[in-house]
Coordinates of C-alpha atoms and ligand atoms in Angstrom, one line a residue:
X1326 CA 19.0 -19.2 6.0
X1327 CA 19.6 -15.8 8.0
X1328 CA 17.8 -13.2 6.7
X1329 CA 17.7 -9.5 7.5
X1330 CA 14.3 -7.7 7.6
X1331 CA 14.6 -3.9 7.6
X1332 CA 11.6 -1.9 9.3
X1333 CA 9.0 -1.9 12.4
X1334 CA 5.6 -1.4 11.3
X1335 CA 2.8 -4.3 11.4
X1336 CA 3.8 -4.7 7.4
X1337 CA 7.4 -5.8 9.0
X1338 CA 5.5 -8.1 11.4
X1339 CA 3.9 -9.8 9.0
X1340 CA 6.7 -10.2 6.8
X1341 CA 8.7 -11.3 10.1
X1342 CA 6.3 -13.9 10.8
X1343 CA 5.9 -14.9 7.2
X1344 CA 9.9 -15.5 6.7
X1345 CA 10.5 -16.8 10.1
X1346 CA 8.8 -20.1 9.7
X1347 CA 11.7 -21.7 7.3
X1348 CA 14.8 -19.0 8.3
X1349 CA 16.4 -17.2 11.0
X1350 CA 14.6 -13.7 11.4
X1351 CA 17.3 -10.6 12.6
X1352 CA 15.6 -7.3 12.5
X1353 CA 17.1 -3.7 12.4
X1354 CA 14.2 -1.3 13.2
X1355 CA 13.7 2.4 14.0
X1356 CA 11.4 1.5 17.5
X1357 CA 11.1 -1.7 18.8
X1358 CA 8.5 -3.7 17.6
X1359 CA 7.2 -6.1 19.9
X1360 CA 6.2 -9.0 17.5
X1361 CA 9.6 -8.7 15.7
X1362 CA 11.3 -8.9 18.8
X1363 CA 9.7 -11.6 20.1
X1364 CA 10.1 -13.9 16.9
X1365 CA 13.3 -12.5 16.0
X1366 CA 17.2 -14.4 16.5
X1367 CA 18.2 -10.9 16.6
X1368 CA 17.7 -7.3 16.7
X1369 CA 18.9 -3.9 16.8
X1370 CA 17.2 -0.1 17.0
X1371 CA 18.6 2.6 15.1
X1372 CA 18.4 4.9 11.8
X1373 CA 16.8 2.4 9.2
X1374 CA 17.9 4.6 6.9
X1375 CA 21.3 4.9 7.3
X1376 CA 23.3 2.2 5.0
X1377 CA 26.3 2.2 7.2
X1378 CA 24.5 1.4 10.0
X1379 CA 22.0 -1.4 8.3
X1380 CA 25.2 -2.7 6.5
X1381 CA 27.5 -3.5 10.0
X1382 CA 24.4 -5.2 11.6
X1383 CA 24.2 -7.6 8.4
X1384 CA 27.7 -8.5 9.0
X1385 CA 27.9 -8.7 12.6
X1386 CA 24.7 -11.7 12.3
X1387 CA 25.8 -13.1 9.1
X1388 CA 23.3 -12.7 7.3
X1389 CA 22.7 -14.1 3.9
X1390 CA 20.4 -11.8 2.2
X1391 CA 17.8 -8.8 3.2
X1392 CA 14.6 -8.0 3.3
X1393 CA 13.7 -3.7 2.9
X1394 CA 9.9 -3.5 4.5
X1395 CA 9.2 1.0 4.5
X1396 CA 10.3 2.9 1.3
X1397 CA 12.5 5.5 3.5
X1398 CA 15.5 3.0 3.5
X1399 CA 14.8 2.5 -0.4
X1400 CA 15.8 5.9 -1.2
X1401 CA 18.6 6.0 1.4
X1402 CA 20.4 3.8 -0.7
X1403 CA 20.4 1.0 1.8
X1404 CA 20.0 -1.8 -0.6
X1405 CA 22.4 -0.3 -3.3
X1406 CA 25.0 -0.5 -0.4
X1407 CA 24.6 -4.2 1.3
X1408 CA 25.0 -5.3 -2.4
X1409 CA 27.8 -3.2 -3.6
X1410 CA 29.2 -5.7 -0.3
X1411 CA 27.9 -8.6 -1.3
X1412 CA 24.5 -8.9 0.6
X1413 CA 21.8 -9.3 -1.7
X1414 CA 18.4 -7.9 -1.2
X1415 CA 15.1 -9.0 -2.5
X1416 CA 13.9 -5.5 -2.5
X1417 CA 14.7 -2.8 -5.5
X1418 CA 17.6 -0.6 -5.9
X1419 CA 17.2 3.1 -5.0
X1420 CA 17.2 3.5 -9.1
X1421 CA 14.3 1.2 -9.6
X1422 CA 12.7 2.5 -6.3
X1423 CA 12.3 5.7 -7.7
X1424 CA 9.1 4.8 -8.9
X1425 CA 7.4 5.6 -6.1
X1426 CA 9.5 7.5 -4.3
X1427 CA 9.4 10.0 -7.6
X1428 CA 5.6 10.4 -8.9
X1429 CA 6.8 12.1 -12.2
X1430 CA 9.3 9.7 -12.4
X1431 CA 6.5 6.8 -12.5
X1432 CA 4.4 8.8 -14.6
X1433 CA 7.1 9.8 -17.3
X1434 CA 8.4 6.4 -17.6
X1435 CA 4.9 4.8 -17.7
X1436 CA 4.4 7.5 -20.8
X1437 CA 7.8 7.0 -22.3
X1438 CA 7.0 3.0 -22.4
X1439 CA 3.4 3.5 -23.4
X1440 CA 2.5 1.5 -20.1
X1441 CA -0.9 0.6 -20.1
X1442 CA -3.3 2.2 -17.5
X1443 CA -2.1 5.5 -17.6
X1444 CA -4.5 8.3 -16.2
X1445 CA -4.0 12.0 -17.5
X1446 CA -1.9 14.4 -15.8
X1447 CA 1.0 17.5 -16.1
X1448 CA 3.4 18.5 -13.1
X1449 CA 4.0 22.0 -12.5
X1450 CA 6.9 24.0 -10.8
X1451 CA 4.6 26.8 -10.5
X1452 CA 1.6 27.6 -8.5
X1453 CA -0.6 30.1 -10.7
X1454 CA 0.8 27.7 -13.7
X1455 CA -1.0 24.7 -12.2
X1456 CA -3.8 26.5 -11.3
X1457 CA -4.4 28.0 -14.6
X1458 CA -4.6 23.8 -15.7
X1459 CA -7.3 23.4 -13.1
X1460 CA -9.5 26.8 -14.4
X1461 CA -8.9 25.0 -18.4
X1462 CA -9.4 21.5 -17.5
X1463 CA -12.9 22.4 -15.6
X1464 CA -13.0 18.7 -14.5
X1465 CA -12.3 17.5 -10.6
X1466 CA -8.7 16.7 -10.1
X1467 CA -6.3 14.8 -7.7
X1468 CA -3.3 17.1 -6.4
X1469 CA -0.4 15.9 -5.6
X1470 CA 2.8 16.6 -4.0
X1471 CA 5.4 14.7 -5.7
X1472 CA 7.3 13.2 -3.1
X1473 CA 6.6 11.1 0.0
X1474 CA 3.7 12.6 2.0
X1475 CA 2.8 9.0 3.9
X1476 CA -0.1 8.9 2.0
X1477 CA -1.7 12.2 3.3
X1478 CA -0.3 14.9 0.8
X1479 CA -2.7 14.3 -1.6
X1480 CA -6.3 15.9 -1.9
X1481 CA -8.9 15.3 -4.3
X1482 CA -11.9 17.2 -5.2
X1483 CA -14.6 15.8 -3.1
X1484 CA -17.3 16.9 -1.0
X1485 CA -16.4 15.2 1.8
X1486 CA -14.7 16.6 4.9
X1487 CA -10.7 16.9 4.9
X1488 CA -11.0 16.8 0.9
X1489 CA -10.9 19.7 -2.1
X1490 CA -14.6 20.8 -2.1
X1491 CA -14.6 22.7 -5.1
X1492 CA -12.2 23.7 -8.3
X1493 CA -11.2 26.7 -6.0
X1494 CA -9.9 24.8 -3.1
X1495 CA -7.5 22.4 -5.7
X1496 CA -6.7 25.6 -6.8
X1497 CA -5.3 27.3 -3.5
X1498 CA -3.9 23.8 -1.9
X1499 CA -1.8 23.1 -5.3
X1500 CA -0.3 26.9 -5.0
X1501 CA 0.0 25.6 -1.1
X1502 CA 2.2 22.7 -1.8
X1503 CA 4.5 24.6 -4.3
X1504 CA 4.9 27.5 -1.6
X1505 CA 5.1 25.2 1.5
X1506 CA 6.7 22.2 -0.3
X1507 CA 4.5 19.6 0.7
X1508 CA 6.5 16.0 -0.7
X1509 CA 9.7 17.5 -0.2
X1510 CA 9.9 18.7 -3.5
X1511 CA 8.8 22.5 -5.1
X1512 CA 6.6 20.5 -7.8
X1513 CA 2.7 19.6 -8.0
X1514 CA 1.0 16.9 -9.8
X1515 CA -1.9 17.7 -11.3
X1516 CA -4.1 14.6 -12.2
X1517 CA -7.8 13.5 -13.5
X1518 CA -9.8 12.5 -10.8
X1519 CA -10.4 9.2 -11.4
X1520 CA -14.4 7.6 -10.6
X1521 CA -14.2 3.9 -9.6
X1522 CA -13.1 1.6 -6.8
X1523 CA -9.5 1.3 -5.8
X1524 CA -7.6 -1.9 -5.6
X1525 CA -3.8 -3.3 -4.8
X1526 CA -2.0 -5.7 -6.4
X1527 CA 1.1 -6.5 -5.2
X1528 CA 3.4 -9.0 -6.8
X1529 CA 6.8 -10.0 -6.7
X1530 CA 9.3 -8.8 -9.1
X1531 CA 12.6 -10.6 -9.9
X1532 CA 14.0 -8.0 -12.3
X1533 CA 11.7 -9.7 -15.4
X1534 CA 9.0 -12.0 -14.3
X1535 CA 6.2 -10.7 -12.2
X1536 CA 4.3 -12.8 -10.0
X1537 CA 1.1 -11.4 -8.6
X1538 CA -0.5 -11.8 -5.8
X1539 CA -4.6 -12.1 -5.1
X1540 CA -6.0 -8.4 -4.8
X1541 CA -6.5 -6.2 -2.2
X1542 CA -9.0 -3.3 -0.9
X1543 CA -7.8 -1.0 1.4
X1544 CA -10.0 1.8 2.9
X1545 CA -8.2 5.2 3.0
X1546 CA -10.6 7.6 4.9
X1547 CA -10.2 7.4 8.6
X1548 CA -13.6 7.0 9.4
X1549 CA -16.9 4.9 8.6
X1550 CA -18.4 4.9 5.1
X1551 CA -15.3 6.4 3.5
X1552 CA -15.9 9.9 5.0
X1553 CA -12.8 12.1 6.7
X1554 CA -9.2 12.9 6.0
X1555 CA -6.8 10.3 4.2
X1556 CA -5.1 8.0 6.6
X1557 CA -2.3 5.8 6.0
X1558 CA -4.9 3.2 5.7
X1559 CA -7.3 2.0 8.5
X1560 CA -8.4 -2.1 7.0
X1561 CA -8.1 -4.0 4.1
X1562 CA -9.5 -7.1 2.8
X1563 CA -9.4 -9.7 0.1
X1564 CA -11.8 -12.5 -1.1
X1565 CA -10.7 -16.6 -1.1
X1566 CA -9.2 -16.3 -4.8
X1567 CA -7.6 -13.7 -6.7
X1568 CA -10.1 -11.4 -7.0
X1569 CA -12.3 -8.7 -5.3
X1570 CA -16.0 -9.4 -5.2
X1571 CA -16.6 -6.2 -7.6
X1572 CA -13.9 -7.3 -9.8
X1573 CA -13.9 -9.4 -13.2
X1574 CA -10.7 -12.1 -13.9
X1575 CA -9.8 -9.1 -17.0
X1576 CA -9.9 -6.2 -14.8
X1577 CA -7.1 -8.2 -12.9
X1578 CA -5.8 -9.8 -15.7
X1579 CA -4.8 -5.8 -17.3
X1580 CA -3.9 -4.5 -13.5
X1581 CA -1.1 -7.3 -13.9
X1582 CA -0.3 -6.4 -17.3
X1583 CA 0.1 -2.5 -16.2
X1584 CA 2.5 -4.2 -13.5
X1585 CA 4.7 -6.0 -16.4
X1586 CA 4.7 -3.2 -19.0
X1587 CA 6.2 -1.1 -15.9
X1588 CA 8.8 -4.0 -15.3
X1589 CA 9.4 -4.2 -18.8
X1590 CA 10.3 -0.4 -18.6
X1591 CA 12.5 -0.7 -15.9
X1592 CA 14.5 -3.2 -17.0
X1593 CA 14.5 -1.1 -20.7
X1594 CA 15.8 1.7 -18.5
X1595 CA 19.3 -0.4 -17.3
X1596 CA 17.2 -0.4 -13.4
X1597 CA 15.9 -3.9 -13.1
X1598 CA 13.4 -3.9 -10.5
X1599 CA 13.5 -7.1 -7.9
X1600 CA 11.2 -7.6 -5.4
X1601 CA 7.8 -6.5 -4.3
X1602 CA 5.7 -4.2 -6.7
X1603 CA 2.3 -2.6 -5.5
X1604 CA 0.2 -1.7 -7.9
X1605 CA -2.6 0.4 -6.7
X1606 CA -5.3 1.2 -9.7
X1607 CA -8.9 2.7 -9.5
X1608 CA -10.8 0.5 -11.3
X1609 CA -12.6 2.4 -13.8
X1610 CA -15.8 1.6 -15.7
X1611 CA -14.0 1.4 -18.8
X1612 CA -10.9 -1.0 -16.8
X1613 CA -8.3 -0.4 -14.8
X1614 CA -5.8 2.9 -14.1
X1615 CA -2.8 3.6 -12.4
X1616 CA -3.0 5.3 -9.0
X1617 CA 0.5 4.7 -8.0
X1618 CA 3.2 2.3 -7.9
X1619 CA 4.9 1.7 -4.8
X1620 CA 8.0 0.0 -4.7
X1621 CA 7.2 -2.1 -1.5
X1622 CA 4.6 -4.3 0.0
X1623 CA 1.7 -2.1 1.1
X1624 CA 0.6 -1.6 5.0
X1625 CA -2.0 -2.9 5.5
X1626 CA -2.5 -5.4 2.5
X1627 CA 1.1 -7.4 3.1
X1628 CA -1.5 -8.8 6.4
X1629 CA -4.1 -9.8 3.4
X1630 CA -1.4 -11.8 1.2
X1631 CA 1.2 -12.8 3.2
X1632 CA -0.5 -15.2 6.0
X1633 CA -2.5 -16.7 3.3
X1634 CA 0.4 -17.6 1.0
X1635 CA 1.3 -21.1 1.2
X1636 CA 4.5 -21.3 -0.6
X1637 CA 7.5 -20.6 1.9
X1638 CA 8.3 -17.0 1.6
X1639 CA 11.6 -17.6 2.3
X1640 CA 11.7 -19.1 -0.9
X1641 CA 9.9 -16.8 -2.6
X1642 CA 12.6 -14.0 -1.6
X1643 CA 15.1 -16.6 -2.5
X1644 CA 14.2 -17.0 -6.2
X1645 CA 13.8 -12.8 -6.2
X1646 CA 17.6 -13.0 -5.7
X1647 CA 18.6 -15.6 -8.3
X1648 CA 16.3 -14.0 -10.9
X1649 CA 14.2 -17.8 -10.8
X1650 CA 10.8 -16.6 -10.1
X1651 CA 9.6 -18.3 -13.0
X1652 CA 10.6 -22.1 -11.3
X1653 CA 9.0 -21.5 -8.1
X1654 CA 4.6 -22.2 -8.1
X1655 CA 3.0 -19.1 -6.1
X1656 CA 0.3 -21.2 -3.9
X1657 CA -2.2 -19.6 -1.4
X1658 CA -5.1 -20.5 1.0
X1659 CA -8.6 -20.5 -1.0
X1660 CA -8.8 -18.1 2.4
X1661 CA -10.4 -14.4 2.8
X1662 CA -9.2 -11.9 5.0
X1663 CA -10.3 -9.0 6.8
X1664 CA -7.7 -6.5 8.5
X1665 CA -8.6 -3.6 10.6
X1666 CA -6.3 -1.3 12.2
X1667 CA -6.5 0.1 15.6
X1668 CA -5.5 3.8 16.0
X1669 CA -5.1 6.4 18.3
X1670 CA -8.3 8.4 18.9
X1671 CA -8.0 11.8 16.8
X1672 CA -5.8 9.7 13.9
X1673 CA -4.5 11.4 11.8
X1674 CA -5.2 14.8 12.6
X1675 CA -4.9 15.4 16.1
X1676 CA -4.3 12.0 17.7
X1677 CA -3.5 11.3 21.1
X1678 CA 0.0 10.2 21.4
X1679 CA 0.9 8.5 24.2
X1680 CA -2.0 6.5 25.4
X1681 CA -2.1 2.8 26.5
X1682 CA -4.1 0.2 24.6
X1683 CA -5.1 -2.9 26.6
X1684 CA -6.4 -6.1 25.1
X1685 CA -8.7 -7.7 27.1
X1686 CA -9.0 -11.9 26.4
X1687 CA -7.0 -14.1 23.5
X1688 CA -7.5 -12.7 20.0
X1689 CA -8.8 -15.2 17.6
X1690 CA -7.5 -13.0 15.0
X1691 CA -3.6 -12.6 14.1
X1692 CA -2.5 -9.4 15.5
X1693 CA 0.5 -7.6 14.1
X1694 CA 1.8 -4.6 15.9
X1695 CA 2.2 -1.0 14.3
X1696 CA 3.7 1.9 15.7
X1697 CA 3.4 0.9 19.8
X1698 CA 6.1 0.9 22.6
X1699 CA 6.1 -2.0 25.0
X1700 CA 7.0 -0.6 28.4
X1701 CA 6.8 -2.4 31.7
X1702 CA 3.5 -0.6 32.9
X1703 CA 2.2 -2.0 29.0
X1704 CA 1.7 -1.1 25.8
X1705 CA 1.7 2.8 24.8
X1706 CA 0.3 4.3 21.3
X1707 CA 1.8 6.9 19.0
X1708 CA 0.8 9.1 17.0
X1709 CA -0.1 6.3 14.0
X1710 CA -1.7 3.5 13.2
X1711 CA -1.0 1.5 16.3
X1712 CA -2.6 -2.5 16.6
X1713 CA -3.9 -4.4 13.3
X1714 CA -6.2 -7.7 13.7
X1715 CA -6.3 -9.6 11.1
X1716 CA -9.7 -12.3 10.4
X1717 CA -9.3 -15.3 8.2
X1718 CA -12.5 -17.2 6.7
X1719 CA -14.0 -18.5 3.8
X1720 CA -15.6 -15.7 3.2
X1721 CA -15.0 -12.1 4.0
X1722 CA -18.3 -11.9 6.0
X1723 CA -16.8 -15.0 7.9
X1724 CA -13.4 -13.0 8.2
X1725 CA -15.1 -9.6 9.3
X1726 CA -16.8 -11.1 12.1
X1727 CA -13.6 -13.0 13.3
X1728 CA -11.7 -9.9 13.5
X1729 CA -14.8 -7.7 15.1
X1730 CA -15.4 -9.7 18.0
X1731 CA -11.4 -9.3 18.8
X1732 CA -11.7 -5.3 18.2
X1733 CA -14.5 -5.6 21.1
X1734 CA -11.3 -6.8 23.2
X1735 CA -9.4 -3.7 23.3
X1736 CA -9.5 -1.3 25.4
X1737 CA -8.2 2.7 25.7
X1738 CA -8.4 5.8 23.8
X1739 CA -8.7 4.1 20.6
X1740 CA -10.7 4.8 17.3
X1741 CA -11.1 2.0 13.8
X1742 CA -13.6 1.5 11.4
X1743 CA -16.3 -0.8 11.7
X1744 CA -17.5 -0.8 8.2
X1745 CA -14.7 -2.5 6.5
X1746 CA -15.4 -5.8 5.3
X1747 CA -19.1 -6.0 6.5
X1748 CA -21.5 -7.4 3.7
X1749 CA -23.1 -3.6 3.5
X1750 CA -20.0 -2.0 2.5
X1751 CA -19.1 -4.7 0.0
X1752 CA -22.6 -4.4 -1.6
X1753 CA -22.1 -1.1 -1.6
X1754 CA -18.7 -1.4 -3.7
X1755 CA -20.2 -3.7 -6.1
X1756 CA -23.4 -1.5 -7.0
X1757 CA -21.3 1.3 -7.7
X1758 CA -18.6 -0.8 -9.6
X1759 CA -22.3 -2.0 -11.5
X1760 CA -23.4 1.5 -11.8
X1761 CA -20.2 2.6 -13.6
X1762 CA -19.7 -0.4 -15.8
X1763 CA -23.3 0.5 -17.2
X1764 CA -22.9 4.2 -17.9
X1765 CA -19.8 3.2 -19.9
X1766 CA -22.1 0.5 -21.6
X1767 CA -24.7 3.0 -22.5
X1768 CA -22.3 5.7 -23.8
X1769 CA -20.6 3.1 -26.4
X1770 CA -24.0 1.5 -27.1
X1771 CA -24.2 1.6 -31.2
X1772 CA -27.0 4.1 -32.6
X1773 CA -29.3 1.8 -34.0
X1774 CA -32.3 3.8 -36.2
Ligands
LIG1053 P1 -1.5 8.3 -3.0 O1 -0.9 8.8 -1.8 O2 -1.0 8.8 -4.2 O3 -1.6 6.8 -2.9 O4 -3.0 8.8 -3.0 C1 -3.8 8.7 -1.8 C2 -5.2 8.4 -2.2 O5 -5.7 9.5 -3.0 C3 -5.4 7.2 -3.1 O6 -5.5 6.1 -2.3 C4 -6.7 7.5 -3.8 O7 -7.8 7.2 -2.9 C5 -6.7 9.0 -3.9 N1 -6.2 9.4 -5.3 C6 -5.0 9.5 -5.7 N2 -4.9 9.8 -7.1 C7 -6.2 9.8 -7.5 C8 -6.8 10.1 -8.7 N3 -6.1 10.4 -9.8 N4 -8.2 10.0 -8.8 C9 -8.9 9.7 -7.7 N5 -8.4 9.5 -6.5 C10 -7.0 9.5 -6.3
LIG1054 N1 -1.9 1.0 2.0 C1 -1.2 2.0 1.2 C2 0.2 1.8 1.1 O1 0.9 1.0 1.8 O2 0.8 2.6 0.4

């Protein structure tokens, strides 16, 4: 098989690595990505997101189906077009895509559909409009910009640095992204805040039958102990098994139904949705709730799933294609991970662009580039996330450690978080998970006399 994998990032790595051990790997990305190139039959650099462009290197090499990695090319239309010439693509349509690459669209389809997991929210063209909402609803909120912000449009109201402090301050930055329009768009979510800890699930999607995947934390903040602005993500990690260790089998068992009523919807909607579906949900103390629905693998947690997943995924994209996902057994290592990404010192706010990152000794980690250029004088940073090391273990303690010591080994003007997957932090998640499941206990506790 020849397949065609659109997109650069470590997430495209992974998924490079992960298809390239049963088919021929040929890669159209933005920047050259030195892990895809060196595993790749073929490769080109250009606009990702132009069709035209995607669509004459698919049948210059032949290939027999396509891979979409970022969103971007999603909403370019760059699957609609290979297929409309006969190149299918496990990865949605533009229609099907708009569910994350349209907030309100995700949100008025989940309400349309009755979706389960819904959170409560209203969009506003208006600035004084939406913050009139915030003055009523006297409760913290999440503001959102309604298009694609790379994760860092949207504020909640926390007392932490780089977040809303107050009511006030959602006020003012939910007038700011109407008058400066923040997403792309001139509109503003406004949505409860919601108390809990976040998880992924991705799974994949062949237009009916959803297939997930074992869950995933990632750690937003940029630095230690969940502190700082929102990043793109800075580590993830998942547990041998489906599940988190703050999780219960039914709060993953209703995160995947969420996923399938929103499949069901979809497919209600005439815009069947095929290919990989990320469900990310703050796990409440009464269940779980949507936070968003990306159309896409997520970056980091494709490095959690993907090099633990035994079944071919090849074959996996395969059966996405001929709407069989149902025939094909999902299989993966009884394995945790632990993945922590290497950025540029300053990340996200001011980071130094530009820098060179040395590794210093053999990784026992996997390592998955990001956002680097390989020159001849070595490997130079951008402006994002740049290196990601990934652990493997039986357990995520075992995993952590793996991919700490190889964090020691590089070297440069580099900044990551040490806390993610250590046995502190995940006590930490499961006492608060503990402390939230029991005020919800003691609220519906029965008056006895
Ligand atoms: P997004 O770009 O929509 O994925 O949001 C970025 C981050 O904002 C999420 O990963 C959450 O940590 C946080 N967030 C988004 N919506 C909410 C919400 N309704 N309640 C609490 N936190 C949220
Ligand atoms: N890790 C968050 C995302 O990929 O959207």
């Amino acid at each position: 098989m020849k397949v065609l994998l659109v997109g650069n990032g470590a997430r495209e790595h992974v998924m490079g690595e992960a298809l390239a051990k049963t088919a021929e790997v040929y890669c159209v990305m933005g920047a050259n990505n030195p892990g895809l190139v060196a595993l790749a039959a073929g490769h080109a650099t250009g606009k990702t997101t132009n069709p035209e462009f995607v669509l004459k290197k698919a049948k210059e090499w032949g290939v027999d189906y396509c891979v979409v990695g970022p969103e971007a090319p999603l909403g370019e239309g760059v699957t609609d077009v290979l297929e409309e010439n006969g190149i299918l693509c496990a990865s949605p349509s533009k229609a099907a895509a708009q569910i994350e690459l349209d907030k309100s669209f995700c949100r008025e389809l989940m309400e349309k559909h009755a979706c389960r997991g819904r959170a409560v929210y209203k969009v506003f063209d208006n600035g004084d409009d939406a913050a009139e909402f915030i003055e009523v609803y006297d409760k913290p909120v999440a503001v959102k910009p309604l298009g694609l912000t790379g994760g860092k449009g949207v504020k909640v109201v926390a007392d932490v640095p780089g977040q809303l402090k107050t009511l006030e301050a959602a006020k003012k930055y939910a007038k700011k992204v109407i008058e400066d329009g923040i997403g792309g768009g001139a509109r503003v979510i406004i949505e409860e805040k919601l108390e809990g800890e976040e998880f992924t699930i991705q799974a994949f999607v062949d237009g009916e039958y959803v297939v997930p995947t074992p869950a995933v934390q990632d750690h937003k903040f940029a630095y230690d102990g969940d502190k700082g602005p929102f990043t793109g993500g800075m580590g993830s990690y998942s547990n041998a098994g489906m599940l988190l260790p703050f999780m219960k089998q039914e709060d993953y068992d209703q995160a995947v139904d969420v996923l399938r009523d929103v499949v069901a919807a979809l497919k209600a909607e005439n815009t069947p949705y095929k290919g990989v579906m990320y469900g990310q949900f703050m796990l409440t103390g009464e269940g779980p709730k949507v936070v968003e629905i990306n159309a896409r693998f997520g970056d980091p947690e494709a490095m959690n799933v993907l090099p633990v997943l035994k079944t071919p995924y090849c074959e996996v994209c395969e059966a996405i294609n001929e709407g069989e996902l149902v025939s094909i057994p999902l299989e993966f290592e009884p394995k945790a991970t632990v993945c922590k990404y290497i950025v540029p010192k300053g990340y996200p706010q001011k980071p130094e662009s530009g820098k060179k990152v040395r590794i210093t000794g053999k990784p026992k980690s996997r390592m998955y580039y990001a956002s680097v250029d390989k020159k001849k004088d070595g490997i130079h940073m951008s402006s994002s996330r740049a290196l990601a090391f990934v652990g493997i273990g039986d357990t995520i303690e075992e995993a952590e450690a793996v991919a700490a010591k190889d964090l020691s080994l590089v070297k440069g003007r580099v900044q990551y978080r040490k806390d993610i997957g250590t046995p502190e932090l995940i006590q930490k998640r499961i006492r608060h998970m503990n402390e939230l499941r029991e005020a919800v206990r003691v609220i519906n506790r029965p008056i006895t006399k």
